[in-house]
PDB file of C-alpha atoms in Angstrom:
ATOM      1  CA  UNK A  26     326.172  -8.231 218.499  1.00 76.00           C
ATOM      2  CA  UNK A  27     325.008  -7.561 214.938  1.00 88.00           C
ATOM      3  CA  UNK A  28     321.481  -6.625 213.954  1.00 94.00           C
ATOM      4  CA  UNK A  29     319.611  -7.313 210.747  1.00 96.00           C
ATOM      5  CA  UNK A  30     319.393  -4.289 208.465  1.00 95.00           C
ATOM      6  CA  UNK A  31     316.496  -3.681 206.068  1.00 96.00           C
ATOM      7  CA  UNK A  32     318.423  -5.154 203.113  1.00 94.00           C
ATOM      8  CA  UNK A  33     319.041  -8.426 204.931  1.00 96.00           C
ATOM      9  CA  UNK A  34     315.464  -8.598 206.220  1.00 97.00           C
ATOM     10  CA  UNK A  35     314.171  -8.230 202.669  1.00 97.00           C
ATOM     11  CA  UNK A  36     316.607 -10.833 201.337  1.00 97.00           C
ATOM     12  CA  UNK A  37     315.553 -13.327 204.020  1.00 98.00           C
ATOM     13  CA  UNK A  38     311.868 -12.765 203.229  1.00 97.00           C
ATOM     14  CA  UNK A  39     312.510 -13.506 199.543  1.00 97.00           C
ATOM     15  CA  UNK A  40     314.815 -16.515 199.921  1.00 97.00           C
ATOM     16  CA  UNK A  41     313.257 -19.952 199.422  1.00 97.00           C
ATOM     17  CA  UNK A  42     316.014 -22.251 200.750  1.00 97.00           C
ATOM     18  CA  UNK A  43     318.849 -21.484 203.164  1.00 98.00           C
ATOM     19  CA  UNK A  44     322.060 -23.456 203.749  1.00 98.00           C
ATOM     20  CA  UNK A  45     322.187 -23.872 207.538  1.00 98.00           C
ATOM     21  CA  UNK A  46     325.453 -25.069 209.058  1.00 98.00           C
ATOM     22  CA  UNK A  47     326.125 -26.629 212.451  1.00 98.00           C
ATOM     23  CA  UNK A  48     328.963 -28.659 213.927  1.00 98.00           C
ATOM     24  CA  UNK A  49     329.134 -31.472 216.442  1.00 97.00           C
ATOM     25  CA  UNK A  50     331.003 -30.969 219.711  1.00 95.00           C
ATOM     26  CA  UNK A  51     333.979 -32.648 217.978  1.00 96.00           C
ATOM     27  CA  UNK A  52     333.790 -30.097 215.152  1.00 95.00           C
ATOM     28  CA  UNK A  53     332.310 -32.338 212.434  1.00 97.00           C
ATOM     29  CA  UNK A  54     330.454 -29.919 210.096  1.00 97.00           C
ATOM     30  CA  UNK A  55     326.914 -30.423 208.852  1.00 98.00           C
ATOM     31  CA  UNK A  56     325.102 -28.269 206.272  1.00 98.00           C
ATOM     32  CA  UNK A  57     321.468 -28.778 205.311  1.00 98.00           C
ATOM     33  CA  UNK A  58     318.944 -26.914 203.147  1.00 98.00           C
ATOM     34  CA  UNK A  59     316.111 -25.457 205.223  1.00 98.00           C
ATOM     35  CA  UNK A  60     313.083 -23.645 203.823  1.00 97.00           C
ATOM     36  CA  UNK A  61     311.486 -22.398 207.025  1.00 98.00           C
ATOM     37  CA  UNK A  62     313.778 -19.550 208.072  1.00 98.00           C
ATOM     38  CA  UNK A  63     312.564 -16.026 208.767  1.00 97.00           C
ATOM     39  CA  UNK A  64     313.282 -12.872 210.720  1.00 98.00           C
ATOM     40  CA  UNK A  65     311.913 -13.093 214.264  1.00 97.00           C
ATOM     41  CA  UNK A  66     313.125  -9.657 215.405  1.00 96.00           C
ATOM     42  CA  UNK A  67     316.039  -7.313 214.657  1.00 96.00           C
ATOM     43  CA  UNK A  68     318.638  -9.613 216.178  1.00 97.00           C
ATOM     44  CA  UNK A  69     316.960 -13.032 216.007  1.00 98.00           C
ATOM     45  CA  UNK A  70     316.181 -15.470 213.208  1.00 98.00           C
ATOM     46  CA  UNK A  71     313.620 -18.262 213.519  1.00 98.00           C
ATOM     47  CA  UNK A  72     314.530 -21.654 212.017  1.00 98.00           C
ATOM     48  CA  UNK A  73     311.840 -24.339 212.136  1.00 98.00           C
ATOM     49  CA  UNK A  74     312.781 -27.946 212.851  1.00 97.00           C
ATOM     50  CA  UNK A  75     310.609 -30.106 210.616  1.00 97.00           C
ATOM     51  CA  UNK A  76     313.097 -32.828 209.667  1.00 96.00           C
ATOM     52  CA  UNK A  77     316.280 -32.200 211.665  1.00 97.00           C
ATOM     53  CA  UNK A  78     318.344 -35.165 212.795  1.00 96.00           C
ATOM     54  CA  UNK A  79     322.098 -34.441 212.766  1.00 97.00           C
ATOM     55  CA  UNK A  80     321.411 -30.707 212.868  1.00 97.00           C
ATOM     56  CA  UNK A  81     319.281 -31.055 216.010  1.00 97.00           C
ATOM     57  CA  UNK A  82     321.848 -33.327 217.704  1.00 97.00           C
ATOM     58  CA  UNK A  83     324.594 -30.842 216.826  1.00 98.00           C
ATOM     59  CA  UNK A  84     322.611 -27.952 218.294  1.00 98.00           C
ATOM     60  CA  UNK A  85     322.100 -29.870 221.524  1.00 97.00           C
ATOM     61  CA  UNK A  86     325.887 -30.389 221.757  1.00 97.00           C
ATOM     62  CA  UNK A  87     327.029 -27.105 220.225  1.00 98.00           C
ATOM     63  CA  UNK A  88     324.490 -24.288 219.837  1.00 98.00           C
ATOM     64  CA  UNK A  89     326.515 -22.349 217.260  1.00 98.00           C
ATOM     65  CA  UNK A  90     324.769 -22.027 213.888  1.00 98.00           C
ATOM     66  CA  UNK A  91     325.482 -20.276 210.598  1.00 98.00           C
ATOM     67  CA  UNK A  92     323.081 -19.339 207.791  1.00 98.00           C
ATOM     68  CA  UNK A  93     323.968 -18.154 204.274  1.00 98.00           C
ATOM     69  CA  UNK A  94     321.738 -15.646 202.486  1.00 98.00           C
ATOM     70  CA  UNK A  95     322.328 -14.345 198.968  1.00 95.00           C
ATOM     71  CA  UNK A  96     320.711 -12.949 195.848  1.00 94.00           C
ATOM     72  CA  UNK A  97     322.139 -11.736 192.542  1.00 92.00           C
ATOM     73  CA  UNK A  98     323.597  -8.586 194.135  1.00 92.00           C
ATOM     74  CA  UNK A  99     324.565  -9.384 197.713  1.00 95.00           C
ATOM     75  CA  UNK A 100     325.670 -12.264 199.927  1.00 97.00           C
ATOM     76  CA  UNK A 101     325.867 -12.555 203.718  1.00 97.00           C
ATOM     77  CA  UNK A 102     326.698 -15.057 206.420  1.00 98.00           C
ATOM     78  CA  UNK A 103     324.731 -14.889 209.666  1.00 98.00           C
ATOM     79  CA  UNK A 104     326.260 -16.510 212.755  1.00 98.00           C
ATOM     80  CA  UNK A 105     324.501 -16.982 216.039  1.00 98.00           C
ATOM     81  CA  UNK A 106     323.673 -18.855 219.192  1.00 98.00           C
ATOM     82  CA  UNK A 107     320.720 -21.247 218.831  1.00 98.00           C
ATOM     83  CA  UNK A 108     318.106 -21.989 221.463  1.00 98.00           C
ATOM     84  CA  UNK A 109     315.796 -24.977 220.945  1.00 98.00           C
ATOM     85  CA  UNK A 110     312.196 -24.254 221.932  1.00 98.00           C
ATOM     86  CA  UNK A 111     309.467 -26.896 222.090  1.00 97.00           C
ATOM     87  CA  UNK A 112     306.629 -24.891 223.669  1.00 97.00           C
ATOM     88  CA  UNK A 113     305.494 -21.318 224.161  1.00 97.00           C
ATOM     89  CA  UNK A 114     305.073 -18.396 221.795  1.00 96.00           C
ATOM     90  CA  UNK A 115     308.088 -18.971 219.495  1.00 96.00           C
ATOM     91  CA  UNK A 116     307.092 -22.617 219.023  1.00 98.00           C
ATOM     92  CA  UNK A 117     303.436 -21.681 218.464  1.00 97.00           C
ATOM     93  CA  UNK A 118     304.527 -19.019 215.936  1.00 96.00           C
ATOM     94  CA  UNK A 119     306.631 -21.617 214.105  1.00 97.00           C
ATOM     95  CA  UNK A 120     303.802 -24.170 213.992  1.00 98.00           C
ATOM     96  CA  UNK A 121     301.294 -21.583 212.733  1.00 97.00           C
ATOM     97  CA  UNK A 122     303.665 -20.438 209.984  1.00 97.00           C
ATOM     98  CA  UNK A 123     304.472 -23.969 208.808  1.00 98.00           C
ATOM     99  CA  UNK A 124     300.821 -25.070 208.904  1.00 98.00           C
ATOM    100  CA  UNK A 125     299.829 -22.066 206.730  1.00 97.00           C
ATOM    101  CA  UNK A 126     302.375 -23.034 204.082  1.00 96.00           C
ATOM    102  CA  UNK A 127     302.447 -26.833 204.345  1.00 97.00           C
ATOM    103  CA  UNK A 128     299.601 -28.180 206.520  1.00 97.00           C
ATOM    104  CA  UNK A 129     300.899 -31.753 206.292  1.00 97.00           C
ATOM    105  CA  UNK A 130     304.072 -30.922 208.252  1.00 97.00           C
ATOM    106  CA  UNK A 131     304.343 -31.197 212.030  1.00 97.00           C
ATOM    107  CA  UNK A 132     307.171 -29.012 213.361  1.00 98.00           C
ATOM    108  CA  UNK A 133     309.203 -30.614 216.131  1.00 98.00           C
ATOM    109  CA  UNK A 134     310.758 -27.430 217.519  1.00 98.00           C
ATOM    110  CA  UNK A 135     311.505 -23.784 216.907  1.00 98.00           C
ATOM    111  CA  UNK A 136     315.147 -22.754 216.835  1.00 98.00           C
ATOM    112  CA  UNK A 137     315.697 -19.135 217.798  1.00 98.00           C
ATOM    113  CA  UNK A 138     319.078 -17.924 216.587  1.00 98.00           C
ATOM    114  CA  UNK A 139     320.360 -14.883 218.480  1.00 98.00           C
ATOM    115  CA  UNK A 140     322.637 -13.198 215.958  1.00 98.00           C
ATOM    116  CA  UNK A 141     326.216 -12.667 217.086  1.00 98.00           C
ATOM    117  CA  UNK A 142     327.847 -11.707 213.765  1.00 98.00           C
ATOM    118  CA  UNK A 143     326.902 -10.873 210.184  1.00 98.00           C
ATOM    119  CA  UNK A 144     329.563 -10.931 207.471  1.00 97.00           C
ATOM    120  CA  UNK A 145     329.605  -9.662 203.915  1.00 96.00           C
ATOM    121  CA  UNK A 146     330.262 -12.568 201.523  1.00 96.00           C
ATOM    122  CA  UNK A 147     329.978 -10.598 198.279  1.00 94.00           C
ATOM    123  CA  UNK A 148     333.230 -10.532 196.291  1.00 93.00           C
ATOM    124  CA  UNK A 149     334.832  -7.098 196.327  1.00 94.00           C
ATOM    125  CA  UNK A 150     336.573  -4.734 198.720  1.00 95.00           C
ATOM    126  CA  UNK A 151     334.138  -5.437 201.602  1.00 94.00           C
ATOM    127  CA  UNK A 152     334.401  -9.239 201.403  1.00 95.00           C
ATOM    128  CA  UNK A 153     334.642 -10.707 204.907  1.00 95.00           C
ATOM    129  CA  UNK A 154     333.839  -7.459 206.673  1.00 96.00           C
ATOM    130  CA  UNK A 155     331.432  -7.600 209.587  1.00 95.00           C
ATOM    131  CA  UNK A 156     328.283  -5.486 209.350  1.00 90.00           C
TER     132      UNK A 156
END
């Protein structure tokens, strides 16, 4: 299992929109832009479900999820196992965060992504290597 290093944590905190990919149980891919993504702990990322439709259905069928993170110097792919949470501390944390930023939104669920792999996506000799 991979853990987030300080570089990745900083990149996530500065990124405004993340491509988040899921797939149905039949393998049909789905990628959507999501703004509410942040580090939850060293090996978990929080993704907030404000508008998910296909993404949510995919996660119910197939909990595998992938997130891309990049800046001008580095690029990474985070893969993990998603757990949908509709009550309790992670959900309350998600609602509080969203309400601070966009009070008009009403989060439907918190998605905790337990990181399984992190890959370097920056062109060069380390392209594709796992952290």
